[in-house]
JSON list of C-alpha atoms in Angstrom, two decimals:
[
{"chain": "A", "resi": 29, "resn": "UNK", "atom": "CA", "xyz": [-0.04, -0.04, -0.02]},
{"chain": "A", "resi": 30, "resn": "UNK", "atom": "CA", "xyz": [1.37, 3.48, -0.74]},
{"chain": "A", "resi": 31, "resn": "UNK", "atom": "CA", "xyz": [1.39, 6.31, 1.66]},
{"chain": "A", "resi": 32, "resn": "UNK", "atom": "CA", "xyz": [-1.51, 8.14, 0.10]},
{"chain": "A", "resi": 33, "resn": "UNK", "atom": "CA", "xyz": [-3.86, 5.18, 0.11]},
{"chain": "A", "resi": 34, "resn": "UNK", "atom": "CA", "xyz": [-2.94, 4.53, 3.79]},
{"chain": "A", "resi": 35, "resn": "UNK", "atom": "CA", "xyz": [-3.87, 8.08, 4.63]},
{"chain": "A", "resi": 36, "resn": "UNK", "atom": "CA", "xyz": [-7.32, 7.55, 3.01]},
{"chain": "A", "resi": 37, "resn": "UNK", "atom": "CA", "xyz": [-7.90, 4.33, 4.85]},
{"chain": "A", "resi": 38, "resn": "UNK", "atom": "CA", "xyz": [-6.98, 5.86, 8.14]},
{"chain": "A", "resi": 39, "resn": "UNK", "atom": "CA", "xyz": [-9.40, 8.75, 7.48]},
{"chain": "A", "resi": 40, "resn": "UNK", "atom": "CA", "xyz": [-12.20, 6.37, 6.79]},
{"chain": "A", "resi": 41, "resn": "UNK", "atom": "CA", "xyz": [-11.38, 4.36, 9.88]},
{"chain": "A", "resi": 42, "resn": "UNK", "atom": "CA", "xyz": [-11.22, 7.49, 11.98]},
{"chain": "A", "resi": 43, "resn": "UNK", "atom": "CA", "xyz": [-14.62, 8.58, 10.80]},
{"chain": "A", "resi": 44, "resn": "UNK", "atom": "CA", "xyz": [-16.18, 5.16, 11.70]},
{"chain": "A", "resi": 45, "resn": "UNK", "atom": "CA", "xyz": [-14.54, 5.15, 14.97]},
{"chain": "A", "resi": 46, "resn": "UNK", "atom": "CA", "xyz": [-15.69, 8.64, 15.85]},
{"chain": "A", "resi": 47, "resn": "UNK", "atom": "CA", "xyz": [-19.30, 7.59, 15.28]},
{"chain": "A", "resi": 48, "resn": "UNK", "atom": "CA", "xyz": [-18.94, 4.59, 17.47]},
{"chain": "A", "resi": 49, "resn": "UNK", "atom": "CA", "xyz": [-17.31, 6.62, 20.14]},
{"chain": "A", "resi": 50, "resn": "UNK", "atom": "CA", "xyz": [-13.95, 4.74, 19.96]},
{"chain": "A", "resi": 51, "resn": "UNK", "atom": "CA", "xyz": [-10.49, 6.10, 19.36]},
{"chain": "A", "resi": 52, "resn": "UNK", "atom": "CA", "xyz": [-9.41, 6.05, 15.73]},
{"chain": "A", "resi": 53, "resn": "UNK", "atom": "CA", "xyz": [-6.40, 4.05, 14.51]},
{"chain": "A", "resi": 54, "resn": "UNK", "atom": "CA", "xyz": [-4.68, 7.36, 13.58]},
{"chain": "A", "resi": 55, "resn": "UNK", "atom": "CA", "xyz": [-5.16, 8.69, 17.14]},
{"chain": "A", "resi": 56, "resn": "UNK", "atom": "CA", "xyz": [-4.18, 5.40, 18.80]},
{"chain": "A", "resi": 57, "resn": "UNK", "atom": "CA", "xyz": [-1.10, 4.98, 16.74]},
{"chain": "A", "resi": 58, "resn": "UNK", "atom": "CA", "xyz": [2.16, 6.63, 18.07]},
{"chain": "A", "resi": 59, "resn": "UNK", "atom": "CA", "xyz": [3.36, 9.58, 16.06]},
{"chain": "A", "resi": 60, "resn": "UNK", "atom": "CA", "xyz": [6.49, 8.36, 14.06]},
{"chain": "A", "resi": 61, "resn": "UNK", "atom": "CA", "xyz": [9.55, 10.46, 13.92]},
{"chain": "A", "resi": 62, "resn": "UNK", "atom": "CA", "xyz": [10.63, 11.56, 10.45]},
{"chain": "A", "resi": 63, "resn": "UNK", "atom": "CA", "xyz": [13.37, 9.68, 8.55]},
{"chain": "A", "resi": 64, "resn": "UNK", "atom": "CA", "xyz": [16.56, 11.69, 9.32]},
{"chain": "A", "resi": 65, "resn": "UNK", "atom": "CA", "xyz": [18.40, 13.81, 6.79]},
{"chain": "A", "resi": 66, "resn": "UNK", "atom": "CA", "xyz": [21.07, 11.93, 4.88]},
{"chain": "A", "resi": 67, "resn": "UNK", "atom": "CA", "xyz": [24.00, 12.89, 2.74]},
{"chain": "A", "resi": 68, "resn": "UNK", "atom": "CA", "xyz": [23.31, 11.70, -0.82]},
{"chain": "A", "resi": 69, "resn": "UNK", "atom": "CA", "xyz": [19.63, 11.96, -0.59]},
{"chain": "A", "resi": 70, "resn": "UNK", "atom": "CA", "xyz": [18.08, 11.46, -4.17]},
{"chain": "A", "resi": 71, "resn": "UNK", "atom": "CA", "xyz": [14.32, 11.89, -3.41]},
{"chain": "A", "resi": 72, "resn": "UNK", "atom": "CA", "xyz": [12.23, 12.44, -0.41]},
{"chain": "A", "resi": 73, "resn": "UNK", "atom": "CA", "xyz": [8.56, 12.07, 0.32]},
{"chain": "A", "resi": 74, "resn": "UNK", "atom": "CA", "xyz": [6.37, 12.95, 3.28]},
{"chain": "A", "resi": 75, "resn": "UNK", "atom": "CA", "xyz": [6.74, 9.43, 4.56]},
{"chain": "A", "resi": 76, "resn": "UNK", "atom": "CA", "xyz": [10.40, 8.85, 3.85]},
{"chain": "A", "resi": 77, "resn": "UNK", "atom": "CA", "xyz": [13.49, 9.29, 1.72]},
{"chain": "A", "resi": 78, "resn": "UNK", "atom": "CA", "xyz": [15.89, 7.49, -0.73]},
{"chain": "A", "resi": 79, "resn": "UNK", "atom": "CA", "xyz": [19.62, 8.07, -0.57]},
{"chain": "A", "resi": 80, "resn": "UNK", "atom": "CA", "xyz": [22.90, 6.50, -1.50]},
{"chain": "A", "resi": 81, "resn": "UNK", "atom": "CA", "xyz": [26.21, 5.82, 0.21]},
{"chain": "A", "resi": 82, "resn": "UNK", "atom": "CA", "xyz": [28.80, 5.19, -2.43]},
{"chain": "A", "resi": 83, "resn": "UNK", "atom": "CA", "xyz": [27.30, 2.51, -4.84]},
{"chain": "A", "resi": 84, "resn": "UNK", "atom": "CA", "xyz": [24.75, 1.32, -2.33]},
{"chain": "A", "resi": 85, "resn": "UNK", "atom": "CA", "xyz": [21.10, 2.55, -2.38]},
{"chain": "A", "resi": 86, "resn": "UNK", "atom": "CA", "xyz": [19.10, 2.86, 0.84]},
{"chain": "A", "resi": 87, "resn": "UNK", "atom": "CA", "xyz": [15.49, 3.87, 1.73]},
{"chain": "A", "resi": 88, "resn": "UNK", "atom": "CA", "xyz": [13.59, 4.82, 4.82]},
{"chain": "A", "resi": 89, "resn": "UNK", "atom": "CA", "xyz": [9.83, 5.12, 5.49]},
{"chain": "A", "resi": 90, "resn": "UNK", "atom": "CA", "xyz": [7.58, 5.81, 8.44]},
{"chain": "A", "resi": 91, "resn": "UNK", "atom": "CA", "xyz": [4.43, 4.22, 6.99]},
{"chain": "A", "resi": 92, "resn": "UNK", "atom": "CA", "xyz": [2.04, 2.69, 9.50]},
{"chain": "A", "resi": 93, "resn": "UNK", "atom": "CA", "xyz": [3.77, 4.84, 12.23]},
{"chain": "A", "resi": 94, "resn": "UNK", "atom": "CA", "xyz": [6.73, 2.62, 12.12]},
{"chain": "A", "resi": 95, "resn": "UNK", "atom": "CA", "xyz": [9.93, 4.09, 13.58]},
{"chain": "A", "resi": 96, "resn": "UNK", "atom": "CA", "xyz": [12.39, 5.26, 10.86]},
{"chain": "A", "resi": 97, "resn": "UNK", "atom": "CA", "xyz": [14.84, 2.63, 9.69]},
{"chain": "A", "resi": 98, "resn": "UNK", "atom": "CA", "xyz": [17.19, 2.88, 6.77]},
{"chain": "A", "resi": 99, "resn": "UNK", "atom": "CA", "xyz": [17.17, -0.29, 4.66]},
{"chain": "A", "resi": 100, "resn": "UNK", "atom": "CA", "xyz": [19.71, -1.40, 2.10]},
{"chain": "A", "resi": 101, "resn": "UNK", "atom": "CA", "xyz": [17.89, -1.80, -1.23]},
{"chain": "A", "resi": 102, "resn": "UNK", "atom": "CA", "xyz": [20.46, -2.68, -3.75]},
{"chain": "A", "resi": 103, "resn": "UNK", "atom": "CA", "xyz": [23.09, -1.04, -6.09]},
{"chain": "A", "resi": 104, "resn": "UNK", "atom": "CA", "xyz": [23.22, 2.46, -7.15]},
{"chain": "A", "resi": 105, "resn": "UNK", "atom": "CA", "xyz": [25.14, 4.11, -10.09]},
{"chain": "A", "resi": 106, "resn": "UNK", "atom": "CA", "xyz": [25.73, 7.71, -11.15]},
{"chain": "A", "resi": 107, "resn": "UNK", "atom": "CA", "xyz": [23.09, 7.37, -13.83]},
{"chain": "A", "resi": 108, "resn": "UNK", "atom": "CA", "xyz": [20.53, 5.85, -11.56]},
{"chain": "A", "resi": 109, "resn": "UNK", "atom": "CA", "xyz": [16.92, 7.03, -11.94]},
{"chain": "A", "resi": 110, "resn": "UNK", "atom": "CA", "xyz": [14.60, 6.67, -8.88]},
{"chain": "A", "resi": 111, "resn": "UNK", "atom": "CA", "xyz": [10.74, 6.92, -8.37]},
{"chain": "A", "resi": 112, "resn": "UNK", "atom": "CA", "xyz": [9.57, 6.69, -4.83]},
{"chain": "A", "resi": 113, "resn": "UNK", "atom": "CA", "xyz": [5.92, 6.99, -3.51]},
{"chain": "A", "resi": 114, "resn": "UNK", "atom": "CA", "xyz": [6.99, 7.26, 0.21]},
{"chain": "A", "resi": 115, "resn": "UNK", "atom": "CA", "xyz": [6.85, 3.41, 0.62]},
{"chain": "A", "resi": 116, "resn": "UNK", "atom": "CA", "xyz": [7.59, 1.67, -2.70]},
{"chain": "A", "resi": 117, "resn": "UNK", "atom": "CA", "xyz": [10.43, 2.48, -5.03]},
{"chain": "A", "resi": 118, "resn": "UNK", "atom": "CA", "xyz": [11.77, 1.64, -8.43]},
{"chain": "A", "resi": 119, "resn": "UNK", "atom": "CA", "xyz": [15.24, 2.45, -9.86]},
{"chain": "A", "resi": 120, "resn": "UNK", "atom": "CA", "xyz": [17.65, 1.86, -12.60]},
{"chain": "A", "resi": 121, "resn": "UNK", "atom": "CA", "xyz": [21.34, 0.86, -12.43]},
{"chain": "A", "resi": 122, "resn": "UNK", "atom": "CA", "xyz": [23.64, 1.50, -15.43]},
{"chain": "A", "resi": 123, "resn": "UNK", "atom": "CA", "xyz": [25.81, -1.27, -16.52]},
{"chain": "A", "resi": 124, "resn": "UNK", "atom": "CA", "xyz": [27.57, -2.66, -19.63]},
{"chain": "A", "resi": 125, "resn": "UNK", "atom": "CA", "xyz": [26.54, -5.71, -21.61]},
{"chain": "A", "resi": 126, "resn": "UNK", "atom": "CA", "xyz": [28.34, -6.85, -24.84]},
{"chain": "A", "resi": 127, "resn": "UNK", "atom": "CA", "xyz": [30.15, -3.53, -24.95]},
{"chain": "A", "resi": 128, "resn": "UNK", "atom": "CA", "xyz": [26.94, -1.46, -24.83]},
{"chain": "A", "resi": 129, "resn": "UNK", "atom": "CA", "xyz": [25.63, 0.81, -22.09]},
{"chain": "A", "resi": 130, "resn": "UNK", "atom": "CA", "xyz": [22.48, -0.54, -20.68]},
{"chain": "A", "resi": 131, "resn": "UNK", "atom": "CA", "xyz": [20.26, -0.29, -17.54]},
{"chain": "A", "resi": 132, "resn": "UNK", "atom": "CA", "xyz": [18.85, -2.88, -15.14]},
{"chain": "A", "resi": 133, "resn": "UNK", "atom": "CA", "xyz": [15.49, -2.27, -13.33]},
{"chain": "A", "resi": 134, "resn": "UNK", "atom": "CA", "xyz": [14.98, -2.85, -9.62]},
{"chain": "A", "resi": 135, "resn": "UNK", "atom": "CA", "xyz": [11.95, -2.52, -7.30]},
{"chain": "A", "resi": 136, "resn": "UNK", "atom": "CA", "xyz": [11.22, -3.05, -3.70]},
{"chain": "A", "resi": 137, "resn": "UNK", "atom": "CA", "xyz": [9.68, -1.72, -0.42]},
{"chain": "A", "resi": 138, "resn": "UNK", "atom": "CA", "xyz": [11.19, 0.76, 1.86]},
{"chain": "A", "resi": 139, "resn": "UNK", "atom": "CA", "xyz": [9.11, -0.60, 4.69]},
{"chain": "A", "resi": 140, "resn": "UNK", "atom": "CA", "xyz": [10.37, -4.25, 4.56]},
{"chain": "A", "resi": 141, "resn": "UNK", "atom": "CA", "xyz": [13.56, -3.86, 2.55]},
{"chain": "A", "resi": 142, "resn": "UNK", "atom": "CA", "xyz": [12.29, -6.68, 0.26]},
{"chain": "A", "resi": 143, "resn": "UNK", "atom": "CA", "xyz": [12.84, -6.47, -3.34]},
{"chain": "A", "resi": 144, "resn": "UNK", "atom": "CA", "xyz": [10.71, -8.01, -5.99]},
{"chain": "A", "resi": 145, "resn": "UNK", "atom": "CA", "xyz": [12.48, -7.04, -9.16]},
{"chain": "A", "resi": 146, "resn": "UNK", "atom": "CA", "xyz": [16.18, -7.61, -9.28]},
{"chain": "A", "resi": 147, "resn": "UNK", "atom": "CA", "xyz": [18.17, -6.44, -12.31]},
{"chain": "A", "resi": 148, "resn": "UNK", "atom": "CA", "xyz": [15.42, -6.87, -15.01]},
{"chain": "A", "resi": 149, "resn": "UNK", "atom": "CA", "xyz": [16.54, -6.12, -18.56]},
{"chain": "A", "resi": 150, "resn": "UNK", "atom": "CA", "xyz": [14.70, -2.97, -19.66]},
{"chain": "A", "resi": 151, "resn": "UNK", "atom": "CA", "xyz": [13.20, -4.39, -22.89]},
{"chain": "A", "resi": 152, "resn": "UNK", "atom": "CA", "xyz": [11.63, -7.75, -22.16]},
{"chain": "A", "resi": 153, "resn": "UNK", "atom": "CA", "xyz": [10.14, -8.12, -25.60]},
{"chain": "A", "resi": 154, "resn": "UNK", "atom": "CA", "xyz": [13.30, -7.73, -27.53]},
{"chain": "A", "resi": 155, "resn": "UNK", "atom": "CA", "xyz": [13.49, -10.09, -30.57]},
{"chain": "A", "resi": 156, "resn": "UNK", "atom": "CA", "xyz": [16.91, -11.27, -29.35]},
{"chain": "A", "resi": 157, "resn": "UNK", "atom": "CA", "xyz": [19.07, -10.74, -26.32]},
{"chain": "A", "resi": 158, "resn": "UNK", "atom": "CA", "xyz": [20.93, -7.74, -27.86]},
{"chain": "A", "resi": 159, "resn": "UNK", "atom": "CA", "xyz": [17.59, -6.03, -28.60]},
{"chain": "A", "resi": 160, "resn": "UNK", "atom": "CA", "xyz": [16.63, -6.34, -24.98]},
{"chain": "A", "resi": 161, "resn": "UNK", "atom": "CA", "xyz": [19.61, -4.11, -23.83]},
{"chain": "A", "resi": 162, "resn": "UNK", "atom": "CA", "xyz": [18.55, -0.50, -23.63]},
{"chain": "A", "resi": 163, "resn": "UNK", "atom": "CA", "xyz": [18.67, 2.43, -21.26]},
{"chain": "A", "resi": 164, "resn": "UNK", "atom": "CA", "xyz": [15.64, 3.86, -19.44]},
{"chain": "A", "resi": 165, "resn": "UNK", "atom": "CA", "xyz": [14.42, 7.35, -20.20]},
{"chain": "A", "resi": 166, "resn": "UNK", "atom": "CA", "xyz": [11.87, 7.57, -17.37]},
{"chain": "A", "resi": 167, "resn": "UNK", "atom": "CA", "xyz": [10.60, 5.11, -14.60]},
{"chain": "A", "resi": 168, "resn": "UNK", "atom": "CA", "xyz": [7.66, 5.59, -12.15]},
{"chain": "A", "resi": 169, "resn": "UNK", "atom": "CA", "xyz": [6.51, 3.71, -9.14]},
{"chain": "A", "resi": 170, "resn": "UNK", "atom": "CA", "xyz": [3.05, 3.63, -7.74]},
{"chain": "A", "resi": 171, "resn": "UNK", "atom": "CA", "xyz": [2.19, 1.18, -4.90]},
{"chain": "A", "resi": 172, "resn": "UNK", "atom": "CA", "xyz": [2.89, -2.43, -6.08]},
{"chain": "A", "resi": 173, "resn": "UNK", "atom": "CA", "xyz": [3.25, -1.31, -9.74]},
{"chain": "A", "resi": 174, "resn": "UNK", "atom": "CA", "xyz": [6.06, 0.32, -11.80]},
{"chain": "A", "resi": 175, "resn": "UNK", "atom": "CA", "xyz": [6.36, 1.37, -15.43]},
{"chain": "A", "resi": 176, "resn": "UNK", "atom": "CA", "xyz": [9.18, 2.72, -17.59]},
{"chain": "A", "resi": 177, "resn": "UNK", "atom": "CA", "xyz": [10.04, 4.03, -21.13]},
{"chain": "A", "resi": 178, "resn": "UNK", "atom": "CA", "xyz": [13.26, 3.02, -22.73]},
{"chain": "A", "resi": 179, "resn": "UNK", "atom": "CA", "xyz": [15.43, 5.27, -24.88]},
{"chain": "A", "resi": 180, "resn": "UNK", "atom": "CA", "xyz": [14.49, 3.04, -27.86]},
{"chain": "A", "resi": 181, "resn": "UNK", "atom": "CA", "xyz": [10.78, 3.81, -27.39]},
{"chain": "A", "resi": 182, "resn": "UNK", "atom": "CA", "xyz": [9.59, 0.64, -25.61]},
{"chain": "A", "resi": 183, "resn": "UNK", "atom": "CA", "xyz": [6.82, 1.03, -22.92]},
{"chain": "A", "resi": 184, "resn": "UNK", "atom": "CA", "xyz": [6.91, -1.63, -20.11]},
{"chain": "A", "resi": 185, "resn": "UNK", "atom": "CA", "xyz": [4.79, -2.17, -16.94]},
{"chain": "A", "resi": 186, "resn": "UNK", "atom": "CA", "xyz": [5.19, -4.61, -14.05]},
{"chain": "A", "resi": 187, "resn": "UNK", "atom": "CA", "xyz": [3.18, -5.59, -10.89]},
{"chain": "A", "resi": 188, "resn": "UNK", "atom": "CA", "xyz": [4.71, -7.22, -7.81]},
{"chain": "A", "resi": 189, "resn": "UNK", "atom": "CA", "xyz": [1.83, -9.70, -7.55]},
{"chain": "A", "resi": 190, "resn": "UNK", "atom": "CA", "xyz": [-0.52, -9.79, -10.56]},
{"chain": "A", "resi": 191, "resn": "UNK", "atom": "CA", "xyz": [-4.09, -10.98, -9.87]},
{"chain": "A", "resi": 192, "resn": "UNK", "atom": "CA", "xyz": [-4.36, -12.48, -13.36]},
{"chain": "A", "resi": 193, "resn": "UNK", "atom": "CA", "xyz": [-2.18, -13.39, -16.38]},
{"chain": "A", "resi": 194, "resn": "UNK", "atom": "CA", "xyz": [-3.79, -11.09, -18.87]},
{"chain": "A", "resi": 195, "resn": "UNK", "atom": "CA", "xyz": [-4.33, -7.31, -19.33]},
{"chain": "A", "resi": 196, "resn": "UNK", "atom": "CA", "xyz": [-7.10, -5.28, -20.80]},
{"chain": "A", "resi": 197, "resn": "UNK", "atom": "CA", "xyz": [-5.95, -2.98, -23.52]},
{"chain": "A", "resi": 198, "resn": "UNK", "atom": "CA", "xyz": [-6.72, 0.83, -23.41]},
{"chain": "A", "resi": 199, "resn": "UNK", "atom": "CA", "xyz": [-6.95, 2.36, -26.77]},
{"chain": "A", "resi": 200, "resn": "UNK", "atom": "CA", "xyz": [-6.21, 0.88, -30.19]},
{"chain": "A", "resi": 201, "resn": "UNK", "atom": "CA", "xyz": [-3.41, -1.62, -31.02]},
{"chain": "A", "resi": 202, "resn": "UNK", "atom": "CA", "xyz": [-2.35, -3.38, -34.04]},
{"chain": "A", "resi": 203, "resn": "UNK", "atom": "CA", "xyz": [-0.93, -6.15, -31.72]},
{"chain": "A", "resi": 204, "resn": "UNK", "atom": "CA", "xyz": [-2.69, -6.19, -28.28]},
{"chain": "A", "resi": 205, "resn": "UNK", "atom": "CA", "xyz": [-0.28, -6.07, -25.35]},
{"chain": "A", "resi": 206, "resn": "UNK", "atom": "CA", "xyz": [0.46, -9.31, -23.51]},
{"chain": "A", "resi": 207, "resn": "UNK", "atom": "CA", "xyz": [1.92, -10.43, -20.19]},
{"chain": "A", "resi": 208, "resn": "UNK", "atom": "CA", "xyz": [5.60, -11.59, -20.41]},
{"chain": "A", "resi": 209, "resn": "UNK", "atom": "CA", "xyz": [7.48, -13.40, -17.75]},
{"chain": "A", "resi": 210, "resn": "UNK", "atom": "CA", "xyz": [4.40, -13.44, -15.41]},
{"chain": "A", "resi": 211, "resn": "UNK", "atom": "CA", "xyz": [5.10, -9.93, -13.80]},
{"chain": "A", "resi": 212, "resn": "UNK", "atom": "CA", "xyz": [5.75, -7.90, -16.95]},
{"chain": "A", "resi": 213, "resn": "UNK", "atom": "CA", "xyz": [3.75, -6.44, -19.82]},
{"chain": "A", "resi": 214, "resn": "UNK", "atom": "CA", "xyz": [5.26, -4.86, -22.93]},
{"chain": "A", "resi": 215, "resn": "UNK", "atom": "CA", "xyz": [2.66, -2.16, -23.86]},
{"chain": "A", "resi": 216, "resn": "UNK", "atom": "CA", "xyz": [4.28, -1.45, -27.24]},
{"chain": "A", "resi": 217, "resn": "UNK", "atom": "CA", "xyz": [7.26, 0.22, -28.94]},
{"chain": "A", "resi": 218, "resn": "UNK", "atom": "CA", "xyz": [7.35, 3.39, -30.80]},
{"chain": "A", "resi": 219, "resn": "UNK", "atom": "CA", "xyz": [10.98, 4.17, -31.84]},
{"chain": "A", "resi": 220, "resn": "UNK", "atom": "CA", "xyz": [11.61, 7.90, -32.28]},
{"chain": "A", "resi": 221, "resn": "UNK", "atom": "CA", "xyz": [8.89, 8.91, -29.82]},
{"chain": "A", "resi": 222, "resn": "UNK", "atom": "CA", "xyz": [10.84, 8.56, -26.59]},
{"chain": "A", "resi": 223, "resn": "UNK", "atom": "CA", "xyz": [10.53, 12.11, -25.33]},
{"chain": "A", "resi": 224, "resn": "UNK", "atom": "CA", "xyz": [6.79, 12.16, -25.90]},
{"chain": "A", "resi": 225, "resn": "UNK", "atom": "CA", "xyz": [6.36, 8.72, -24.34]},
{"chain": "A", "resi": 226, "resn": "UNK", "atom": "CA", "xyz": [8.40, 9.68, -21.33]},
{"chain": "A", "resi": 227, "resn": "UNK", "atom": "CA", "xyz": [6.52, 12.98, -20.67]},
{"chain": "A", "resi": 228, "resn": "UNK", "atom": "CA", "xyz": [3.08, 11.30, -21.09]},
{"chain": "A", "resi": 229, "resn": "UNK", "atom": "CA", "xyz": [3.75, 8.13, -19.09]},
{"chain": "A", "resi": 230, "resn": "UNK", "atom": "CA", "xyz": [1.13, 7.67, -16.28]},
{"chain": "A", "resi": 231, "resn": "UNK", "atom": "CA", "xyz": [0.57, 4.83, -13.86]},
{"chain": "A", "resi": 232, "resn": "UNK", "atom": "CA", "xyz": [-2.45, 5.23, -11.57]},
{"chain": "A", "resi": 233, "resn": "UNK", "atom": "CA", "xyz": [-4.66, 3.26, -9.38]},
{"chain": "A", "resi": 234, "resn": "UNK", "atom": "CA", "xyz": [-8.30, 3.58, -10.44]},
{"chain": "A", "resi": 235, "resn": "UNK", "atom": "CA", "xyz": [-9.94, 1.52, -7.70]},
{"chain": "A", "resi": 236, "resn": "UNK", "atom": "CA", "xyz": [-9.80, -1.83, -6.01]},
{"chain": "A", "resi": 237, "resn": "UNK", "atom": "CA", "xyz": [-11.43, -4.05, -3.33]},
{"chain": "A", "resi": 238, "resn": "UNK", "atom": "CA", "xyz": [-10.10, -5.06, 0.10]},
{"chain": "A", "resi": 239, "resn": "UNK", "atom": "CA", "xyz": [-9.62, -3.85, 3.59]},
{"chain": "A", "resi": 240, "resn": "UNK", "atom": "CA", "xyz": [-6.77, -2.38, 5.79]},
{"chain": "A", "resi": 241, "resn": "UNK", "atom": "CA", "xyz": [-4.87, -5.76, 5.60]},
{"chain": "A", "resi": 242, "resn": "UNK", "atom": "CA", "xyz": [-4.89, -6.29, 1.91]},
{"chain": "A", "resi": 243, "resn": "UNK", "atom": "CA", "xyz": [-6.94, -6.72, -1.40]},
{"chain": "A", "resi": 244, "resn": "UNK", "atom": "CA", "xyz": [-6.75, -6.04, -5.06]},
{"chain": "A", "resi": 245, "resn": "UNK", "atom": "CA", "xyz": [-5.97, -2.84, -6.89]},
{"chain": "A", "resi": 246, "resn": "UNK", "atom": "CA", "xyz": [-6.65, -1.84, -10.50]},
{"chain": "A", "resi": 247, "resn": "UNK", "atom": "CA", "xyz": [-3.67, -0.16, -12.22]},
{"chain": "A", "resi": 248, "resn": "UNK", "atom": "CA", "xyz": [-3.91, 1.84, -15.48]},
{"chain": "A", "resi": 249, "resn": "UNK", "atom": "CA", "xyz": [-0.62, 2.43, -17.42]},
{"chain": "A", "resi": 250, "resn": "UNK", "atom": "CA", "xyz": [-1.01, 4.81, -20.35]},
{"chain": "A", "resi": 251, "resn": "UNK", "atom": "CA", "xyz": [1.20, 6.81, -22.66]},
{"chain": "A", "resi": 252, "resn": "UNK", "atom": "CA", "xyz": [0.39, 9.22, -25.63]},
{"chain": "A", "resi": 253, "resn": "UNK", "atom": "CA", "xyz": [2.72, 8.25, -28.64]},
{"chain": "A", "resi": 254, "resn": "UNK", "atom": "CA", "xyz": [1.56, 11.52, -30.38]},
{"chain": "A", "resi": 255, "resn": "UNK", "atom": "CA", "xyz": [0.94, 14.63, -28.31]},
{"chain": "A", "resi": 256, "resn": "UNK", "atom": "CA", "xyz": [-2.49, 15.29, -29.93]},
{"chain": "A", "resi": 257, "resn": "UNK", "atom": "CA", "xyz": [-3.35, 11.58, -29.94]},
{"chain": "A", "resi": 258, "resn": "UNK", "atom": "CA", "xyz": [-5.47, 9.50, -27.62]},
{"chain": "A", "resi": 259, "resn": "UNK", "atom": "CA", "xyz": [-3.76, 7.61, -24.73]},
{"chain": "A", "resi": 260, "resn": "UNK", "atom": "CA", "xyz": [-2.90, 3.95, -25.15]},
{"chain": "A", "resi": 261, "resn": "UNK", "atom": "CA", "xyz": [-1.96, 1.37, -22.49]},
{"chain": "A", "resi": 262, "resn": "UNK", "atom": "CA", "xyz": [-3.27, -1.38, -20.27]},
{"chain": "A", "resi": 263, "resn": "UNK", "atom": "CA", "xyz": [-5.42, -2.00, -17.32]},
{"chain": "A", "resi": 264, "resn": "UNK", "atom": "CA", "xyz": [-4.23, -4.75, -14.89]},
{"chain": "A", "resi": 265, "resn": "UNK", "atom": "CA", "xyz": [-5.23, -5.93, -11.44]},
{"chain": "A", "resi": 266, "resn": "UNK", "atom": "CA", "xyz": [-2.71, -6.78, -8.74]},
{"chain": "A", "resi": 267, "resn": "UNK", "atom": "CA", "xyz": [-2.78, -8.06, -5.07]},
{"chain": "A", "resi": 268, "resn": "UNK", "atom": "CA", "xyz": [-1.48, -6.09, -2.23]},
{"chain": "A", "resi": 269, "resn": "UNK", "atom": "CA", "xyz": [-1.00, -6.97, 1.48]},
{"chain": "A", "resi": 270, "resn": "UNK", "atom": "CA", "xyz": [-0.27, -4.73, 4.55]},
{"chain": "A", "resi": 271, "resn": "UNK", "atom": "CA", "xyz": [2.83, -5.33, 6.69]},
{"chain": "A", "resi": 272, "resn": "UNK", "atom": "CA", "xyz": [0.85, -3.98, 9.64]},
{"chain": "A", "resi": 273, "resn": "UNK", "atom": "CA", "xyz": [-1.56, -6.98, 10.11]},
{"chain": "A", "resi": 274, "resn": "UNK", "atom": "CA", "xyz": [-1.03, -10.31, 11.80]}
]
C-alpha cells in the first residue's frame, strides 16, 4: 500500500470510530519520527526518503507509524533514476553488456527492505538478447506497480503480484499487449517517440477491493505516442498486503 492510500484508509477508519465513540487508529498509533536527513539524498517524500552511500542505495519510510529505519535496497550508479511514492520504489542501475551501455531495473519496499524486481533487462520483448539491452528514459512507481520508457521507445509495466495473467488494452493496438514473464507487460514500442512517451507516461490506481490488511488494486498504465493523440496502454489488477496486520 502506498502512503496516500494509507492516509485515505485511516481517514475512513477514523470517521467510523468517531461515530462509534472509539479512538481512531490514527489517534491510537504513536506519532512516528521523520526519517533523518542523509547525505546523498536522491528523493524524499512525506513518509520517507531514498539516498545512496557510495554505490549502495538505501530507503527509509515511517508508513504505519513505524520508527524510521534505513534499509539497504540494492546497487546504485551515477546514472540511476529513482521513483519513490513514500513506501515503494523503483530504480535503474547503469551497466555494460556486450560492450553496450544498458540499464537494469529494480523495485522493492522501503518498509520491509524486500525487493521484487532484481536487475530486469529494460526491454523484455526484444526479438533477441541484444535487442533487450537499452537504457531507461523515465521510470515511475505507484504502490505495487512500476512502469518505464526506454530510450528505444519501448513502454513496459510490471506488478509485484498480478491477480491475473492477462491485461485489458486501453486504446487501439495493431498487436494487443500481452503479459511476459508473469510480472511484466510490454505495452508497445514507438521508436523515435521517446521524449513524448516519457513525458506522457502515467501509472495510476483507479480502484480496488479489500480492507486495511490487503486486497486487489486496479492499475492503469498509459502513454500518448503522439501529443495530440489518444492515450494507449493497459489495465491490470494486482494484489497487495499490509505489513501492519497479523
